[in-house]
Coordinates of C-alpha atoms and ligand atoms in Angstrom, one line a residue:
X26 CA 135.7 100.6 77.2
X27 CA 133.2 102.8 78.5
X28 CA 131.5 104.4 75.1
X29 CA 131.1 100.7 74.0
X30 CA 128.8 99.4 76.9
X31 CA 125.3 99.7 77.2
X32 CA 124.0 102.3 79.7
X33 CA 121.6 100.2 81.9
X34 CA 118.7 101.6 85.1
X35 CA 118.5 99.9 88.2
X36 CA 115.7 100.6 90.3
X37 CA 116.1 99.4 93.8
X38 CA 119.1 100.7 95.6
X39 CA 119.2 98.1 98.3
X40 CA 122.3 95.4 98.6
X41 CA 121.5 93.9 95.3
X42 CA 120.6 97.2 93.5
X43 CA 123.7 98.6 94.5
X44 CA 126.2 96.4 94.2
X45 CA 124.4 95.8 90.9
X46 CA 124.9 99.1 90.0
X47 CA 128.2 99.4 91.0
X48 CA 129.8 96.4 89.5
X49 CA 128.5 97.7 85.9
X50 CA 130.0 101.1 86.8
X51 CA 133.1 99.9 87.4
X52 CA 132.8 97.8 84.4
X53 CA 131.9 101.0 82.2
X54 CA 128.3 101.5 81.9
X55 CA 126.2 104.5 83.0
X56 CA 123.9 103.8 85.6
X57 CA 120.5 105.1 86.1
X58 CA 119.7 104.6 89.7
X59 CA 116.3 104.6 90.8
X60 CA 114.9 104.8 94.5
X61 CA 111.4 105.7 95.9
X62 CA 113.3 106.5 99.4
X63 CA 113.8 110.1 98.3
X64 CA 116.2 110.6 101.7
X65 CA 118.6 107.6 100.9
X66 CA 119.0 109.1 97.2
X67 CA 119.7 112.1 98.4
X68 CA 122.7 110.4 100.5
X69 CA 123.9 108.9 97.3
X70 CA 123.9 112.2 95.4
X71 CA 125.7 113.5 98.5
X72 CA 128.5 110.2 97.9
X73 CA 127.3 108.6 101.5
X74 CA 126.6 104.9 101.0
X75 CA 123.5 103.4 103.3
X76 CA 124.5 100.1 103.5
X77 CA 128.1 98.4 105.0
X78 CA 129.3 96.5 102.4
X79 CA 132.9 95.7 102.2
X80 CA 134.6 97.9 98.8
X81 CA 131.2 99.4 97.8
X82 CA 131.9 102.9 99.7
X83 CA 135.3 102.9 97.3
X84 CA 133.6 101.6 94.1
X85 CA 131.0 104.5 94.3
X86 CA 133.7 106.8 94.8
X87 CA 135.6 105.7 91.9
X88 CA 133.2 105.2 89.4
X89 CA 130.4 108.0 91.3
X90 CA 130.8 110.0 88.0
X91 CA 129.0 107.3 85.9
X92 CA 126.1 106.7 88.8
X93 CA 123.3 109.0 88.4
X94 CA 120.6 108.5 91.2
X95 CA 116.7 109.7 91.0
X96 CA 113.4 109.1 92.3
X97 CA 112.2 108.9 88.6
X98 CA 111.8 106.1 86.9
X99 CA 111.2 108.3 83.4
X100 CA 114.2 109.6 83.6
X101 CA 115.9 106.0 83.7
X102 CA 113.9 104.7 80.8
X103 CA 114.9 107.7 78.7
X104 CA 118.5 106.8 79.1
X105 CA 118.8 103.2 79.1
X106 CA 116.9 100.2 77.3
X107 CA 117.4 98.1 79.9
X108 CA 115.6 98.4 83.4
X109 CA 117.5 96.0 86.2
X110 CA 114.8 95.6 88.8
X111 CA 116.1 94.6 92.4
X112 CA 113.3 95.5 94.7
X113 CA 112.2 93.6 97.8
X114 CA 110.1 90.6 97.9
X115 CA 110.0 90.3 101.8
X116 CA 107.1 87.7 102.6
X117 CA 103.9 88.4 103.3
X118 CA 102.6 87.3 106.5
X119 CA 101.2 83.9 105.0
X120 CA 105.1 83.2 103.9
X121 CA 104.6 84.0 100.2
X122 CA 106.7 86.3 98.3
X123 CA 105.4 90.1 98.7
X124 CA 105.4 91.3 95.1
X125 CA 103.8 94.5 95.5
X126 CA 107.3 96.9 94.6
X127 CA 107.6 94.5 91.7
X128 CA 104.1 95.3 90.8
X129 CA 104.4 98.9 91.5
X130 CA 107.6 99.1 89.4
X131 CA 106.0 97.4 86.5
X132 CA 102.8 100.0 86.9
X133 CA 105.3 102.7 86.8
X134 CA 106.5 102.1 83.4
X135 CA 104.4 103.8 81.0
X136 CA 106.8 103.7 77.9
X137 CA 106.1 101.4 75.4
X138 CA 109.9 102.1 73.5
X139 CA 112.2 99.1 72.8
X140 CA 113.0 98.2 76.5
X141 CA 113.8 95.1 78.7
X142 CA 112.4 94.6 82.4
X143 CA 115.4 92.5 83.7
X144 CA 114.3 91.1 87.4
X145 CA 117.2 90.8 89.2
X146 CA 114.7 90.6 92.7
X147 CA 114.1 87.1 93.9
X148 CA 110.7 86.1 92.6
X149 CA 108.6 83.1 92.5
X150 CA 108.5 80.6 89.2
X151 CA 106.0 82.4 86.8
X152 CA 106.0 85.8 87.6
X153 CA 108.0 86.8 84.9
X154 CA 105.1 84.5 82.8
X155 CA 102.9 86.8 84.9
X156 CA 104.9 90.2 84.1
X157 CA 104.6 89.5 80.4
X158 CA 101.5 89.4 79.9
X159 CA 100.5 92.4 81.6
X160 CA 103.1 94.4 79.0
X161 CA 101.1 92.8 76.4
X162 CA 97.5 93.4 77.9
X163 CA 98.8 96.8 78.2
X164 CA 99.8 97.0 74.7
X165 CA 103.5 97.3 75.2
X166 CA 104.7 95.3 72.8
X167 CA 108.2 96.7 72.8
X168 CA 108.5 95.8 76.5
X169 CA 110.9 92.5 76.7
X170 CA 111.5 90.5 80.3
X171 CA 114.6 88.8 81.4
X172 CA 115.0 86.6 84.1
X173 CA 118.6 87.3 85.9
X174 CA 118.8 86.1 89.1
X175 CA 121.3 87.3 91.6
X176 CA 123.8 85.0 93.7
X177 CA 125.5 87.6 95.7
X178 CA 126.6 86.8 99.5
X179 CA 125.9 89.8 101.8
X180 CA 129.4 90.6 103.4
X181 CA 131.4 89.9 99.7
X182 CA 128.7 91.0 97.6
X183 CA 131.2 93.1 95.4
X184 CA 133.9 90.1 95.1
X185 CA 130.7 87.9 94.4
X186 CA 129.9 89.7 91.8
X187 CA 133.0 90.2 89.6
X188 CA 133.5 86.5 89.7
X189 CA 130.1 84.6 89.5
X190 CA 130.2 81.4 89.7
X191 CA 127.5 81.4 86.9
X192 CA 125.4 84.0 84.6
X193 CA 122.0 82.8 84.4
X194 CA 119.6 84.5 81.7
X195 CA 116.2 83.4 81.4
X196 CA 114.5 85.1 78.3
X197 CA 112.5 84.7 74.8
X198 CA 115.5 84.6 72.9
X199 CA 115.8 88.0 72.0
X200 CA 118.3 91.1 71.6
X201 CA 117.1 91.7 75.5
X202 CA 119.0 88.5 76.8
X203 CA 121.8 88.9 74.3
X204 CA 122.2 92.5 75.8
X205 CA 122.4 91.2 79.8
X206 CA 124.9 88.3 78.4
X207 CA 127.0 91.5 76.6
X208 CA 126.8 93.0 80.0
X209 CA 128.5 90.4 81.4
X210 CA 130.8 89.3 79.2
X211 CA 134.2 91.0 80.8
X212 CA 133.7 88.6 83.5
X213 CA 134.3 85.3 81.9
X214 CA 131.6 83.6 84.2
X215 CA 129.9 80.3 82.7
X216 CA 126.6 81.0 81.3
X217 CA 123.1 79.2 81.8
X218 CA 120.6 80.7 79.2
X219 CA 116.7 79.7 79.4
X220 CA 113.3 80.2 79.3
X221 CA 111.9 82.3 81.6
X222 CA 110.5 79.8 84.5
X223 CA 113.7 77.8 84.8
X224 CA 115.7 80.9 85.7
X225 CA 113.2 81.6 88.3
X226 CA 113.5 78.4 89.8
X227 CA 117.1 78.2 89.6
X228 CA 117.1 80.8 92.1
X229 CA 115.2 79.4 94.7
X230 CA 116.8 76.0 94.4
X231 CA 120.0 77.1 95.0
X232 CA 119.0 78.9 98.0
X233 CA 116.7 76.2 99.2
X234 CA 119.9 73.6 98.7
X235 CA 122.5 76.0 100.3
X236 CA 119.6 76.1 103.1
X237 CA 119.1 71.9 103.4
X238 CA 122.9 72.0 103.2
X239 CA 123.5 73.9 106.5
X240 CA 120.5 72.6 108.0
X241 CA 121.8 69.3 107.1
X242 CA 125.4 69.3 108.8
X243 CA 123.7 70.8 111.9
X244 CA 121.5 67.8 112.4
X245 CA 125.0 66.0 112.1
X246 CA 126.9 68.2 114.6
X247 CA 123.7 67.6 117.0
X248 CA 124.1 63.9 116.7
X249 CA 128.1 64.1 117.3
X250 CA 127.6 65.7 120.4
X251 CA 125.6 62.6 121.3
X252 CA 127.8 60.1 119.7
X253 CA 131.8 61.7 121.0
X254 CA 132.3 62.2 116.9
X255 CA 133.9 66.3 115.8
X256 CA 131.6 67.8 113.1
X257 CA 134.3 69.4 111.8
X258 CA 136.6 66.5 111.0
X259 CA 133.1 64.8 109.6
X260 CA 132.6 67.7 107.3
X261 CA 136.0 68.1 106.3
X262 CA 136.2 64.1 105.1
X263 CA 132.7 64.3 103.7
X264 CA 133.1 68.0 101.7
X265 CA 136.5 66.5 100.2
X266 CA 133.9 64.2 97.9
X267 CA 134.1 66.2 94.6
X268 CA 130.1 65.3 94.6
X269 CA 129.5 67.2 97.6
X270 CA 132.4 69.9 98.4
X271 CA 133.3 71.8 101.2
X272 CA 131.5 74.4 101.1
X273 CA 128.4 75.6 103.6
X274 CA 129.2 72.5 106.0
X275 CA 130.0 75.1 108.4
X276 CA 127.7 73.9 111.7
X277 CA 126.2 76.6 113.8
X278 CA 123.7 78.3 115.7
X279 CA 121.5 78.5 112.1
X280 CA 121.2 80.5 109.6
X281 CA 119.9 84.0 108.8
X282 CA 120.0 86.3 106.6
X283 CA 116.7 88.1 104.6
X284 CA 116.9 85.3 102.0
X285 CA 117.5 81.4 103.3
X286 CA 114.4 81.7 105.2
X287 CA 112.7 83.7 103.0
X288 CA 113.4 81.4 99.9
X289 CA 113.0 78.2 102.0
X290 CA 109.5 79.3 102.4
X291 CA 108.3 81.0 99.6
X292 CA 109.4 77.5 97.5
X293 CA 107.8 75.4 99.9
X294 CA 104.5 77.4 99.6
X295 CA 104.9 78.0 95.9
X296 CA 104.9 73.9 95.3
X297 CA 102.0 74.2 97.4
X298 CA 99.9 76.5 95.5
X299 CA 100.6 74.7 92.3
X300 CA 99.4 71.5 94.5
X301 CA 102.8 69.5 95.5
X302 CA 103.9 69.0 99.5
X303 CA 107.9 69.8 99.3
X304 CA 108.6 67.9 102.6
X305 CA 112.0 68.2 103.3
X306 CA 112.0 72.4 103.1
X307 CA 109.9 72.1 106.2
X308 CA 113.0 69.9 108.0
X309 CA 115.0 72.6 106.8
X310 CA 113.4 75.0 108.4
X311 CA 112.9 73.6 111.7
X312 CA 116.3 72.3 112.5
X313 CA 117.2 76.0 111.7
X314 CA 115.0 77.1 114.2
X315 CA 115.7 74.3 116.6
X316 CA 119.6 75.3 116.0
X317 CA 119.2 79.1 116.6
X318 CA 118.0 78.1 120.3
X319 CA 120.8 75.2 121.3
X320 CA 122.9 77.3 123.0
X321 CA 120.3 78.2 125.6
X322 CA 120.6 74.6 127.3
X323 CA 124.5 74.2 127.0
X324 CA 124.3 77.3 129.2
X325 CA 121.8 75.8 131.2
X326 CA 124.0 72.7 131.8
X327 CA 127.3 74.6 132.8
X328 CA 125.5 77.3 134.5
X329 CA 122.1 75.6 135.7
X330 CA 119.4 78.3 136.2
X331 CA 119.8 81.5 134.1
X332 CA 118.1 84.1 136.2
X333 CA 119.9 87.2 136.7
X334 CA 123.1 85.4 135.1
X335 CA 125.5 87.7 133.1
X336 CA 125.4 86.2 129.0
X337 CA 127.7 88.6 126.8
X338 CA 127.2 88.4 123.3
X339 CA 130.1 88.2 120.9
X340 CA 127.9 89.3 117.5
X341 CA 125.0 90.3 116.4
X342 CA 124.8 90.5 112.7
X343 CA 123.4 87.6 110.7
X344 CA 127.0 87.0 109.8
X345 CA 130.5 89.0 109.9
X346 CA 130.5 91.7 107.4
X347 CA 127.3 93.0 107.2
X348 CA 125.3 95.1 109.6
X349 CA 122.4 93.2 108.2
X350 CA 120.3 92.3 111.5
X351 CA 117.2 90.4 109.2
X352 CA 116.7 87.1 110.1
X353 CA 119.7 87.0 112.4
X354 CA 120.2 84.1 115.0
X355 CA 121.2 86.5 117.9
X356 CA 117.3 87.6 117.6
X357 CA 115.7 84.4 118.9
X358 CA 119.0 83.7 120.8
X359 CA 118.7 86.9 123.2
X360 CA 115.0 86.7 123.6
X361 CA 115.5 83.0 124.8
X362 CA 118.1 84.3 127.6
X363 CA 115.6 87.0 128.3
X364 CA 112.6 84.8 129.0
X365 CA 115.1 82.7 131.1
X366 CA 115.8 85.7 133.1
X367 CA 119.0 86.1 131.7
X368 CA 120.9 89.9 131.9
X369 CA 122.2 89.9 128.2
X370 CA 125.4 92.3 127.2
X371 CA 126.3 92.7 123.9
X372 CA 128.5 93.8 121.8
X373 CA 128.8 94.0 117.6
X374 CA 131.4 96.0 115.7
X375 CA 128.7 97.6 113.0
X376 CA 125.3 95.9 113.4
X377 CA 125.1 97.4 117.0
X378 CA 122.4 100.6 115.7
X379 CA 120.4 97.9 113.8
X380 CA 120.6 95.8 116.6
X381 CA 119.1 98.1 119.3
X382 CA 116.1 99.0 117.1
X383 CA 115.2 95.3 117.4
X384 CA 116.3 94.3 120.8
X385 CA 116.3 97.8 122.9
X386 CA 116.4 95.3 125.7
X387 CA 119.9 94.3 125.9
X388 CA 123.0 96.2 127.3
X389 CA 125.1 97.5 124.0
X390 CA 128.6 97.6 125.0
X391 CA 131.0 99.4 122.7
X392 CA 134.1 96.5 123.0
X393 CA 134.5 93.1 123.2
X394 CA 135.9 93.5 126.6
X395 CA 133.4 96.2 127.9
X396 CA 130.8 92.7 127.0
X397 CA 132.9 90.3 128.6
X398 CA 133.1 92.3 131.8
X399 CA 131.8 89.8 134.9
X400 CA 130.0 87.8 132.6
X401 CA 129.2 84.3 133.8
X402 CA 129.5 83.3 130.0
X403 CA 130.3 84.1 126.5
X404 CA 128.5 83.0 123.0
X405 CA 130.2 84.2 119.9
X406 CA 127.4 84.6 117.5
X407 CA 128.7 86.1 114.9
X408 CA 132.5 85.5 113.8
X409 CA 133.7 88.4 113.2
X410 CA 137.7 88.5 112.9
X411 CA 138.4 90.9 115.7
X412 CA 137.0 88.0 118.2
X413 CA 138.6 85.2 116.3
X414 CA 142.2 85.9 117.6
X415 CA 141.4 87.5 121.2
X416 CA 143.9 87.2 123.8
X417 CA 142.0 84.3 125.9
X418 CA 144.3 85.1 129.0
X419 CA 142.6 88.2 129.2
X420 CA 139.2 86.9 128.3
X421 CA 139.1 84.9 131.1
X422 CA 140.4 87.7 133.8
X423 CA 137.7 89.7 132.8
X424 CA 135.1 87.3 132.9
X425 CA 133.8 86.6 135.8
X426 CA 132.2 82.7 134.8
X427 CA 134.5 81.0 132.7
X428 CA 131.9 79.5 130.2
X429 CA 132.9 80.0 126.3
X430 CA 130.3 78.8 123.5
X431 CA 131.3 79.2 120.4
X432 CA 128.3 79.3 118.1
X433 CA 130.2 79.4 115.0
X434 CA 132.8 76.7 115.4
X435 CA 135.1 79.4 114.4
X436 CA 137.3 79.5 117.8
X437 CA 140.8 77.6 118.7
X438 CA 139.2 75.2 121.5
X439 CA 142.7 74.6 122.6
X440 CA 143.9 78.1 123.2
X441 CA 140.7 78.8 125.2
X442 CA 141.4 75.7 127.4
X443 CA 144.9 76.4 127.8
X444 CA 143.2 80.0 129.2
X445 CA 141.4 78.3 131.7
X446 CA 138.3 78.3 129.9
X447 CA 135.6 76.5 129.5
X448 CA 135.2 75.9 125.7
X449 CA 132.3 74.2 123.9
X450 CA 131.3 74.5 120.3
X451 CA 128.1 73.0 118.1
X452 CA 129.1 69.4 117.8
X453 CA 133.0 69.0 118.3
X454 CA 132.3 65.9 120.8
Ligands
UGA16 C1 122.6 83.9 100.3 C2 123.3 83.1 99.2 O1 124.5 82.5 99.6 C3 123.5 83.9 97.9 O2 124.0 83.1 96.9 C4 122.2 84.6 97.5 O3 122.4 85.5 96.4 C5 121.7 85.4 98.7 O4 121.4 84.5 99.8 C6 120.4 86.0 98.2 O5 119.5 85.3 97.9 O6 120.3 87.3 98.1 P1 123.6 85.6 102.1 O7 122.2 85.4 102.8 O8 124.0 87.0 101.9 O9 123.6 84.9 100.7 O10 124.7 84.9 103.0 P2 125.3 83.5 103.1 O11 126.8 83.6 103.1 O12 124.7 82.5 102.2 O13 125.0 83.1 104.6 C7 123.6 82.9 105.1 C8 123.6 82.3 106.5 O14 124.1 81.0 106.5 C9 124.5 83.1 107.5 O15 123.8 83.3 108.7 C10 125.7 82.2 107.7 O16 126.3 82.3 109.0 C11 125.0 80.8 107.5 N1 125.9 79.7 107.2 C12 126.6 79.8 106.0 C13 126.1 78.7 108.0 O17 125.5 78.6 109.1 N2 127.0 77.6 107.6 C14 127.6 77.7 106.4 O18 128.4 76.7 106.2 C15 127.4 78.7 105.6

């Protein structure tokens, strides 16, 4: 299969780049990989993988020999036509999408050869317009643009990506999209092909909807704690409506990530700038924020003041399988505990190094049962499987409270009774 398929370049080696560029390994191509960290290509050359991603570390061992990595992007656009760009777009401090390594990638391109720009990095609707014209100001007429937005989840990025759910190309209609389609052909995925805008804006609706969906059943669970009703059994008999599904009705303590919130607002504000008030992304938001800080006065009610009270933290990443700390609710959660005076343990199977950079205020434990030690209560706040089937006998013998909140509605509340426990989750009644 492998002399058939089109070599491709993908510049970014992040989560998105990589993965990227290991799914199209595995699926035959040559990669050009392209980085401006000099250090973390060096760790590729070397077969180290940055990032914790589950399968990736094997992938890149398997298919290494068809991954070349390089600080250069000449050297990518001499050996493929078509240049998949997945570079950050973290905002900017007013909330709008930071596009300056887009704009510095597009700068760096100086060959005016038959080649596609395919942006892969989540942009807003009309920079791709935007891109374009530059090429053609610039007189590189052979330069095309493609629009092909990624939908991988952090955690099962590599699963995500051999079975899309959809292929979306947004393009003029030339041998540029049909190329990307080729690409993904072997993996049978439905296809949505279109103009350039839509398939920018069919990224940031999906992630603005996944967003208002969350957002959504949380403002539910909150009102079954007030009303005796189990957001669980609600979302279980409203997800089995074909029009709405199951899926993300999962209530919490938020969400996080480097893209809901990022999304949420760069839609809000791009409707802005083009004159339109999108009022229900700023619901969205704030019932996120609202959420991540809930747990705080369930404490206070089974424990009354915090001061000097032992919290132990069960999870710090954004969620399990990643030891992605962006945007995570265990950031706004532990700083709340702090302010109340709180002494807050903690303990995460891989995010832990992140995690120190950003909080070097907590005590890092390196077990669940090191955290649990004398606490006066427990959050899980990440649901990682190693806490999901603890021995709750033991749990509460350690502890020295006997307060469990289970921020992910992930726990057996009946086990953890039947361990003496106090158990309380976000909305069960
Ligand atoms: C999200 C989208 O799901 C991907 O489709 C998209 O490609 C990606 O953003 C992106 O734009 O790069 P990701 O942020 O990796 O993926 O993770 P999700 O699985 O979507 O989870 C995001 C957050 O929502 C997590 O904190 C998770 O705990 C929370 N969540 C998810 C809930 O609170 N409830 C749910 O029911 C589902």
């Amino acid at each position: 299969m492998s002399a058939a398929r089109e070599p491709i370049a993908v510049i970014g080696t992040g989560y998105v780049g990589l993965v990227t560029a290991a799914g199209f390994a595995e699926l035959g191509s040559e990669v050009w990989c392209v980085d401006i960290d000099a250090a973390k290509i060096e760790r590729l050359r070397r077969g180290e993988v940055p990032i914790y991603e589950p399968g990736l570390a094997e992938v890149l061992a398997e298919h290494g020999p068809r991954m070349h990595f390089s600080t250069d992007i000449g050297q990518a656009l001499a050996n493929a036509r078509l240049l998949f760009v997945a570079v950050g777009t973290p905002p900017t401090l007013s909330g709008d999408a930071d596009l300056t390594a887009v704009n510095a990638v597009v700068d760096e391109i100086s060959d005016t050869g038959e080649h596609a720009l395919v942006m892969k990095s989540t942009v807003p609707c009309g920079t791709g317009r935007s891109i374009q014209r530059t090429f053609r100001e610039r007189g590189m007429e052979g330069m095309h643009y493609v629009s092909c937005p990624e939908f991988l989840k952090e955690g099962t990025a590599l699963k995500d990506f051999r079975n899309p759910d959809r292929v979306v190309v947004g393009d003029n209609g030339d041998w540029a999209g049909e190329a990307v389609l080729e690409l993904y052909a072997p993996l049978g995925a439905p296809v949505v092909r279109t103009d350039v805008s839509s398939a920018e804006m069919i990224k940031l609706a999906a992630n603005a909807f996944l967003a208002t969906k969350i957002s959504f059943i949380n403002e539910i669970a909150n009102v079954c704690e007030e009303t005796g009703a189990d957001v669980i059994e609600v979302a279980r008999g409203v997800g089995l409506d074909d029009r709405i599904g199951p899926r993300f009705l999962q209530a919490g303590i938020g969400y996080g990530g480097s893209c809901f919130t990022k999304d949420v607002s760069a839609l809000k504000l791009l409707a802005a700038n083009s004159g339109y008030h999108f009022q229900l992304l700023n619901a969205v938001t704030e019932v996120n924020e609202l959420q991540k800080r809930r747990v705080v006065s369930k404490l206070q009610r089974h424990l009354g003041e915090l001061a000097g009270k032992k919290i132990a933290m069960l999870g710090l990443a954004f969620k399990p399988e990643t030891d992605d700390m962006r945007g995570a609710s265990s950031l706004v959660l532990a700083a709340r505990l702090q302010a109340e005076g709180a002494v807050v343990r903690a303990y995460d199977p891989v995010a832990a190094d992140e995690a120190r950079e950003l909080m070097p205020g907590l005590e890092y434990c390196d077990s669940t049962f090191a955290t649990l030690e004398g606490a006066d209560a427990a959050v899980l706040v990440t649901e990682w499987k190693e806490f999901l089937g603890l021995d709750w006998g033991a749990v509460a013998t350690t502890m020295s409270g006997n307060v469990l909140i289970d921020g992910r509605n992930a726990l057996d509340p009946e086990a953890i009774r039947g361990a003496g426990l106090i158990y309380e989750g976000i909305g069960r009644g």
